[in-house]
Amino acid sequence: MNAPLRFNEALIITGRAFKPFQCVAWAPQDGTGELSISVIDRTSTRLLGRSKIPSSTYSDPEQLAIILLQSREELSSKGYSLDPWSMPE
């Protein structure tokens, strides 16, 4: 996947990266185009939060993959088990 990602595509990919947990993503209404995400468990406990991912990062598939893999590693190091995942091609 080399073409720039649209916002909705980045949201779908991000949501799938953290299964079986839920990923909540939002863009502040300040017009900056930044993306914020939180990963929560079924009790709504926040396991991970990432704020202000610039559009230049989430629209680039390679950069988005790096951020998501780092976040997955962070969760794994805290003892959380994630479903297998890879960046779509």
PDB file of C-alpha atoms in Angstrom:
ATOM      1  CA  MET A   1       0.000   0.000   0.000  1.00  0.00           C
ATOM      2  CA  ASN A   2       1.844   3.071  -1.260  1.00  0.00           C
ATOM      3  CA  ALA A   3      -0.977   5.498  -2.031  1.00  0.00           C
ATOM      4  CA  PRO A   4      -1.737   8.094   0.653  1.00  0.00           C
ATOM      5  CA  LEU A   5      -4.449   7.012   3.057  1.00  0.00           C
ATOM      6  CA  ARG A   6      -7.624   8.975   3.551  1.00  0.00           C
ATOM      7  CA  PHE A   7      -8.752   9.697   7.096  1.00  0.00           C
ATOM      8  CA  ASN A   8     -11.442   6.988   7.073  1.00  0.00           C
ATOM      9  CA  GLU A   9      -9.016   4.381   5.728  1.00  0.00           C
ATOM     10  CA  ALA A  10      -6.537   5.211   8.492  1.00  0.00           C
ATOM     11  CA  LEU A  11      -9.327   4.846  11.073  1.00  0.00           C
ATOM     12  CA  ILE A  12     -10.322   1.404   9.794  1.00  0.00           C
ATOM     13  CA  ILE A  13      -6.722   0.170   9.726  1.00  0.00           C
ATOM     14  CA  THR A  14      -6.074   1.564  13.192  1.00  0.00           C
ATOM     15  CA  GLY A  15      -9.186  -0.071  14.619  1.00  0.00           C
ATOM     16  CA  ARG A  16      -8.197  -3.470  13.245  1.00  0.00           C
ATOM     17  CA  ALA A  17      -4.658  -3.216  14.624  1.00  0.00           C
ATOM     18  CA  PHE A  18      -5.772  -3.487  18.246  1.00  0.00           C
ATOM     19  CA  LYS A  19      -8.246  -6.377  18.185  1.00  0.00           C
ATOM     20  CA  PRO A  20      -9.600  -7.856  20.445  1.00  0.00           C
ATOM     21  CA  PHE A  21      -9.635  -4.447  22.132  1.00  0.00           C
ATOM     22  CA  GLN A  22     -11.564  -1.443  20.938  1.00  0.00           C
ATOM     23  CA  CYS A  23      -9.823   1.533  19.405  1.00  0.00           C
ATOM     24  CA  VAL A  24     -11.504   4.893  19.794  1.00  0.00           C
ATOM     25  CA  ALA A  25     -10.269   7.539  17.390  1.00  0.00           C
ATOM     26  CA  TRP A  26     -11.175  11.172  17.004  1.00  0.00           C
ATOM     27  CA  ALA A  27     -10.017  14.343  15.340  1.00  0.00           C
ATOM     28  CA  PRO A  28     -10.178  17.521  17.418  1.00  0.00           C
ATOM     29  CA  GLN A  29     -12.392  20.193  15.912  1.00  0.00           C
ATOM     30  CA  ASP A  30      -9.520  22.687  15.818  1.00  0.00           C
ATOM     31  CA  GLY A  31      -8.933  22.024  12.110  1.00  0.00           C
ATOM     32  CA  THR A  32      -5.363  20.748  12.497  1.00  0.00           C
ATOM     33  CA  GLY A  33      -6.210  17.385  10.925  1.00  0.00           C
ATOM     34  CA  GLU A  34      -4.543  15.515  13.771  1.00  0.00           C
ATOM     35  CA  LEU A  35      -5.763  12.124  14.917  1.00  0.00           C
ATOM     36  CA  SER A  36      -5.985  10.926  18.510  1.00  0.00           C
ATOM     37  CA  ILE A  37      -6.545   7.315  19.506  1.00  0.00           C
ATOM     38  CA  SER A  38      -7.212   5.380  22.679  1.00  0.00           C
ATOM     39  CA  VAL A  39      -7.310   1.625  23.066  1.00  0.00           C
ATOM     40  CA  ILE A  40      -9.805   0.408  25.653  1.00  0.00           C
ATOM     41  CA  ASP A  41     -10.840  -2.964  27.013  1.00  0.00           C
ATOM     42  CA  ARG A  42     -14.405  -4.235  27.431  1.00  0.00           C
ATOM     43  CA  THR A  43     -14.709  -2.458  30.803  1.00  0.00           C
ATOM     44  CA  SER A  44     -13.823   0.867  29.094  1.00  0.00           C
ATOM     45  CA  THR A  45     -10.460   0.985  30.841  1.00  0.00           C
ATOM     46  CA  ARG A  46      -7.958   2.907  28.737  1.00  0.00           C
ATOM     47  CA  LEU A  47      -4.988   0.685  27.939  1.00  0.00           C
ATOM     48  CA  LEU A  48      -3.188   3.060  25.603  1.00  0.00           C
ATOM     49  CA  GLY A  49      -3.573   6.627  24.445  1.00  0.00           C
ATOM     50  CA  ARG A  50      -1.903   8.386  21.551  1.00  0.00           C
ATOM     51  CA  SER A  51      -2.633  11.995  20.834  1.00  0.00           C
ATOM     52  CA  LYS A  52      -1.910  14.325  18.001  1.00  0.00           C
ATOM     53  CA  ILE A  53      -0.840  11.985  15.230  1.00  0.00           C
ATOM     54  CA  PRO A  54      -0.370  14.444  12.362  1.00  0.00           C
ATOM     55  CA  SER A  55      -2.126  13.848   9.050  1.00  0.00           C
ATOM     56  CA  SER A  56       1.287  13.543   7.389  1.00  0.00           C
ATOM     57  CA  THR A  57       1.863  10.446   9.557  1.00  0.00           C
ATOM     58  CA  TYR A  58      -1.510   8.728   9.380  1.00  0.00           C
ATOM     59  CA  SER A  59      -1.888   9.370   5.640  1.00  0.00           C
ATOM     60  CA  ASP A  60       1.469   7.673   4.917  1.00  0.00           C
ATOM     61  CA  PRO A  61       0.986   3.883   5.126  1.00  0.00           C
ATOM     62  CA  GLU A  62       4.599   3.250   6.160  1.00  0.00           C
ATOM     63  CA  GLN A  63       4.554   5.846   8.934  1.00  0.00           C
ATOM     64  CA  LEU A  64       1.147   4.687  10.157  1.00  0.00           C
ATOM     65  CA  ALA A  65       2.417   1.090  10.266  1.00  0.00           C
ATOM     66  CA  ILE A  66       5.400   2.184  12.390  1.00  0.00           C
ATOM     67  CA  ILE A  67       3.154   3.999  14.889  1.00  0.00           C
ATOM     68  CA  LEU A  68       0.726   1.086  15.090  1.00  0.00           C
ATOM     69  CA  LEU A  69       3.469  -1.518  15.517  1.00  0.00           C
ATOM     70  CA  GLN A  70       5.093   0.569  18.262  1.00  0.00           C
ATOM     71  CA  SER A  71       1.748   0.892  20.018  1.00  0.00           C
ATOM     72  CA  ARG A  72       1.109  -2.845  19.722  1.00  0.00           C
ATOM     73  CA  GLU A  73       4.556  -3.560  21.178  1.00  0.00           C
ATOM     74  CA  GLU A  74       3.811  -1.193  24.061  1.00  0.00           C
ATOM     75  CA  LEU A  75       0.591  -3.052  24.839  1.00  0.00           C
ATOM     76  CA  SER A  76       2.314  -6.437  24.547  1.00  0.00           C
ATOM     77  CA  SER A  77       5.044  -5.310  26.942  1.00  0.00           C
ATOM     78  CA  LYS A  78       2.291  -4.471  29.453  1.00  0.00           C
ATOM     79  CA  GLY A  79       1.000  -8.047  29.187  1.00  0.00           C
ATOM     80  CA  TYR A  80      -1.927  -7.514  26.806  1.00  0.00           C
ATOM     81  CA  SER A  81      -2.458 -10.134  24.126  1.00  0.00           C
ATOM     82  CA  LEU A  82      -3.444  -8.827  20.698  1.00  0.00           C
ATOM     83  CA  ASP A  83      -4.759 -10.691  17.681  1.00  0.00           C
ATOM     84  CA  PRO A  84      -2.260 -11.153  14.818  1.00  0.00           C
ATOM     85  CA  TRP A  85      -2.177  -8.119  12.542  1.00  0.00           C
ATOM     86  CA  SER A  86      -0.233  -6.732   9.599  1.00  0.00           C
ATOM     87  CA  MET A  87      -0.573  -3.567   7.586  1.00  0.00           C
ATOM     88  CA  PRO A  88      -2.811  -4.130   4.528  1.00  0.00           C
ATOM     89  CA  GLU A  89      -1.082  -4.041   1.178  1.00  0.00           C
TER      90      GLU A  89
END
